[in-house]
Amino acid sequence: GQQVMQIPQYQHVQEGEDFTTYCNSSTTLSNIQWYKQRPGGHPVFLIQLVKSGEVKKQKRLTFQFGEAKKNSSLHITATQTTDVGTYFCAGPGRYYEKLTFGTGTRLTIIP
Amino acid sequence: DAGVIQSPRHEVTEMGQEVTLRCKPISGHDYLFWYRQTMMRGLELLIYFNNNVPIDDSGMPEDRFSAKMPNASFSTLKIQPSEPRDSAVYFCASSIHREGNYGYTFGSGTRLTVV
């Protein structure tokens, strides 16, 4: 079945440093979504990318969808303590409504 | 909008007991999903419904798990009998597919501990 992998699994950064997580799917995706889960919380939808090579920004967050639509990345510039959490990518398989979630990247910030 | 509402937030039960988890999706959302999250296996899709009809239950671990959606505003996930390996956080999520937007809204989850 479809597999979605993320690297790294964990990332510790000093506050103010940049952070990047990478997402790779075993199959071509019609779209890729990103979610953030704070410690003890639930996943919260951040964004959806649809087009090959698409880049979207949300303040300090930059999301990119690969040209082949099999990979994606999330880059955070100048991290803040509010960025702490686990970031998941998710993509649909054969049925567009059914998402497979990536393994997640857990970000911790050293003040 | 109150969002997706799950109950209870926490459940501790003894092995062999029946457990029922409840979910109220966002009004107007036509898809409902049940996920399980553990450290070892991450977020796993158990089952999902479209317009109250189960579409795919291939993620349900075994016959001890069952899910129902009797109407558009309510769904249950039942485990009978429960086992310690069922301990996890169970999330319900809903979505509406409109104008090409497919994002999920998750509930706060139910943390289940089976002792």
Coordinates of C-alpha atoms in Angstrom, one line a residue:
Chain A
G1 CA 0.0 0.0 0.0
Q2 CA 0.8 3.7 -0.1
Q3 CA 3.6 4.8 2.2
V4 CA 4.5 8.3 3.2
M5 CA 7.8 8.9 5.0
Q6 CA 9.2 12.0 6.6
I7 CA 12.7 13.0 7.6
P8 CA 14.0 13.8 10.1
Q9 CA 12.0 12.0 12.7
Y10 CA 13.2 14.5 15.4
Q11 CA 14.7 18.0 15.1
H12 CA 16.0 20.1 17.9
V13 CA 16.9 23.7 17.1
Q14 CA 17.9 26.8 18.9
E15 CA 15.2 29.5 18.9
G16 CA 15.7 31.7 15.8
E17 CA 17.2 28.9 13.7
D18 CA 15.5 27.6 10.6
F19 CA 13.8 24.2 10.3
T20 CA 13.0 22.0 7.4
T21 CA 11.1 18.7 7.2
Y22 CA 10.8 16.5 4.1
C23 CA 8.0 14.3 3.0
N24 CA 8.2 11.4 0.4
S25 CA 5.4 9.3 -1.0
S26 CA 5.7 6.0 -2.6
T27 CA 3.0 7.0 -5.1
T28 CA 2.2 10.1 -7.1
L29 CA -0.2 12.4 -5.2
S30 CA -3.1 14.5 -6.4
N31 CA -2.5 16.8 -3.5
I32 CA -0.4 17.0 -0.3
Q33 CA -1.6 18.4 3.0
W34 CA 0.3 19.5 6.1
Y35 CA -0.8 19.3 9.7
K36 CA 0.6 20.5 13.0
Q37 CA 0.1 18.7 16.3
R38 CA 1.1 20.4 19.5
P39 CA 2.2 18.2 22.4
G40 CA -0.9 16.6 23.9
G41 CA -3.1 18.1 21.2
H42 CA -4.7 17.0 17.9
P43 CA -3.6 17.5 14.3
V44 CA -4.6 20.8 12.9
F45 CA -4.8 21.4 9.1
L46 CA -2.3 24.0 7.9
I47 CA -2.4 23.9 4.1
Q48 CA -3.0 22.0 0.9
L49 CA -0.9 22.0 -2.2
V50 CA -2.2 20.7 -5.5
K51 CA -0.1 21.8 -8.4
S52 CA 3.3 20.4 -9.5
G53 CA 6.0 22.7 -8.2
E54 CA 3.6 24.8 -6.2
V55 CA 5.0 27.0 -3.4
K56 CA 2.9 28.5 -0.7
K57 CA 3.8 30.7 2.2
Q58 CA 2.1 31.4 5.6
K59 CA 4.2 34.0 7.4
R60 CA 7.4 32.2 8.4
L61 CA 6.3 28.8 6.9
T62 CA 7.0 27.9 3.3
F63 CA 5.5 24.8 1.8
Q64 CA 6.6 23.2 -1.5
F65 CA 5.2 20.4 -3.7
G66 CA 7.7 18.6 -5.8
E67 CA 7.6 18.6 -9.6
A68 CA 6.8 14.9 -9.7
K69 CA 4.1 15.3 -7.1
K70 CA 5.7 12.6 -4.9
N71 CA 7.5 14.8 -2.4
S72 CA 7.0 17.9 -0.4
S73 CA 8.8 20.1 2.2
L74 CA 8.0 22.5 5.0
H75 CA 10.5 25.2 5.9
I76 CA 10.2 27.4 8.9
T77 CA 12.3 30.5 9.1
A78 CA 13.5 31.9 12.4
T79 CA 11.7 29.4 14.7
Q80 CA 9.8 30.5 17.7
T81 CA 8.7 28.5 20.8
T82 CA 5.2 28.5 19.4
D83 CA 6.4 26.3 16.5
V84 CA 7.0 23.4 18.9
G85 CA 5.1 20.3 17.8
T86 CA 4.9 17.4 15.3
Y87 CA 4.5 18.3 11.7
F88 CA 2.7 15.7 9.5
C89 CA 2.3 15.6 5.8
A90 CA -0.6 13.6 4.4
G91 CA -1.6 12.5 0.9
P92 CA -4.5 10.7 -0.7
G93 CA -4.1 7.3 -2.2
R94 CA -6.4 5.8 -4.8
Y95 CA -9.4 7.5 -3.3
Y96 CA -8.9 11.3 -2.9
E97 CA -10.8 11.5 0.3
K98 CA -8.7 9.0 2.2
L99 CA -5.5 10.4 3.6
T100 CA -2.3 8.5 4.5
F101 CA -0.4 10.4 7.1
G102 CA 3.4 10.6 7.1
T103 CA 5.5 9.5 10.0
G104 CA 5.9 13.0 11.3
T105 CA 8.8 15.3 12.3
R106 CA 8.8 16.3 16.0
L107 CA 10.3 19.8 16.4
T108 CA 11.6 21.0 19.8
I109 CA 13.0 24.5 20.4
I110 CA 15.8 25.3 22.7
P111 CA 15.2 28.8 24.1
Chain B
D1 CA -18.7 26.4 15.0
A2 CA -17.9 24.0 17.9
G3 CA -15.7 21.9 15.8
V4 CA -15.5 18.1 16.0
I5 CA -16.6 16.9 19.4
Q6 CA -15.3 13.7 21.0
S7 CA -16.2 12.0 24.2
P8 CA -14.9 11.0 26.6
R9 CA -11.5 12.8 26.6
H10 CA -10.0 10.0 28.8
E11 CA -11.1 6.5 29.4
V12 CA -9.5 3.9 31.6
T13 CA -10.9 0.5 31.5
E14 CA -10.1 -3.1 32.5
M15 CA -9.1 -5.7 29.9
G16 CA -12.2 -7.5 28.6
Q17 CA -14.6 -4.6 29.1
E18 CA -16.5 -2.9 26.3
V19 CA -15.5 0.6 25.4
T20 CA -17.5 3.1 23.3
L21 CA -16.0 6.2 21.9
R22 CA -18.3 9.0 20.6
C23 CA -17.9 11.6 17.9
K24 CA -20.0 14.5 16.7
P25 CA -18.7 15.9 13.3
I26 CA -19.0 19.4 12.1
S27 CA -22.5 20.1 10.8
G28 CA -22.5 19.8 7.0
H29 CA -19.4 17.7 6.7
D30 CA -20.1 14.6 4.6
Y31 CA -17.0 12.6 5.5
L32 CA -16.1 11.1 8.9
F33 CA -12.9 9.4 9.8
W34 CA -11.7 7.4 12.8
Y35 CA -7.9 7.3 13.4
R36 CA -5.8 5.7 16.0
Q37 CA -2.4 7.2 17.1
T38 CA 0.4 5.4 18.9
M39 CA 4.1 6.0 19.2
M40 CA 4.9 2.8 17.4
R41 CA 2.4 3.1 14.5
G42 CA 1.7 6.8 14.1
L43 CA -1.7 7.9 12.8
E44 CA -3.6 4.9 11.3
L45 CA -6.9 5.2 9.6
L46 CA -9.4 2.7 11.0
I47 CA -12.6 3.4 9.1
Y48 CA -14.3 6.2 7.3
F49 CA -17.9 7.1 6.3
N50 CA -19.4 9.1 3.5
N51 CA -22.9 10.4 4.1
N52 CA -23.2 8.0 7.0
V53 CA -22.3 5.0 4.9
P54 CA -19.1 3.0 5.8
I55 CA -16.8 3.2 2.8
D56 CA -13.6 1.5 3.9
D57 CA -13.0 -0.4 7.1
S58 CA -9.8 -2.1 6.0
G59 CA -7.9 -0.5 8.8
M60 CA -10.1 -1.9 11.6
P61 CA -7.7 -4.2 13.5
E62 CA -10.0 -7.1 14.1
D63 CA -13.6 -8.1 14.8
R64 CA -13.4 -6.7 18.3
F65 CA -13.6 -3.2 16.7
S66 CA -16.9 -1.9 15.2
A67 CA -18.1 1.5 14.1
K68 CA -21.4 3.0 13.3
M69 CA -22.8 6.3 12.0
P70 CA -26.6 6.2 12.6
N71 CA -27.0 9.8 11.4
A72 CA -25.1 12.7 10.1
S73 CA -24.3 14.1 13.5
F74 CA -23.1 11.1 15.4
S75 CA -20.7 8.2 15.2
T76 CA -19.4 5.6 17.6
L77 CA -16.4 3.4 17.7
K78 CA -16.8 0.3 19.9
I79 CA -14.2 -2.1 21.2
Q80 CA -15.4 -5.4 22.7
P81 CA -13.6 -6.9 24.4
S82 CA -10.8 -4.4 25.0
E83 CA -7.2 -5.5 25.4
P84 CA -4.1 -3.6 26.7
R85 CA -2.7 -3.3 23.1
D86 CA -5.7 -1.2 22.2
S87 CA -4.4 1.6 24.4
A88 CA -3.9 4.6 22.2
V89 CA -5.4 8.0 21.4
Y90 CA -8.4 7.7 19.1
F91 CA -9.2 10.7 16.9
C92 CA -12.3 11.4 14.9
A93 CA -12.1 13.8 12.0
S94 CA -14.6 15.2 9.5
S95 CA -14.3 16.9 6.2
I96 CA -16.3 18.4 3.4
H97 CA -14.9 18.2 -0.1
R98 CA -15.8 21.5 -1.7
E99 CA -14.0 23.5 -4.4
G100 CA -11.1 21.1 -4.3
N101 CA -10.4 21.5 -0.6
Y102 CA -9.9 18.3 1.2
G103 CA -8.6 19.2 4.6
Y104 CA -9.7 17.4 7.7
T105 CA -10.8 18.9 11.0
F106 CA -9.8 16.7 14.0
G107 CA -11.5 16.3 17.3
S108 CA -9.5 16.6 20.5
G109 CA -9.3 12.8 20.8
T110 CA -10.0 10.1 23.4
R111 CA -7.0 8.8 25.3
L112 CA -7.8 5.1 26.0
T113 CA -5.9 3.1 28.5
V114 CA -6.7 -0.6 29.0
V115 CA -5.2 -2.1 32.1

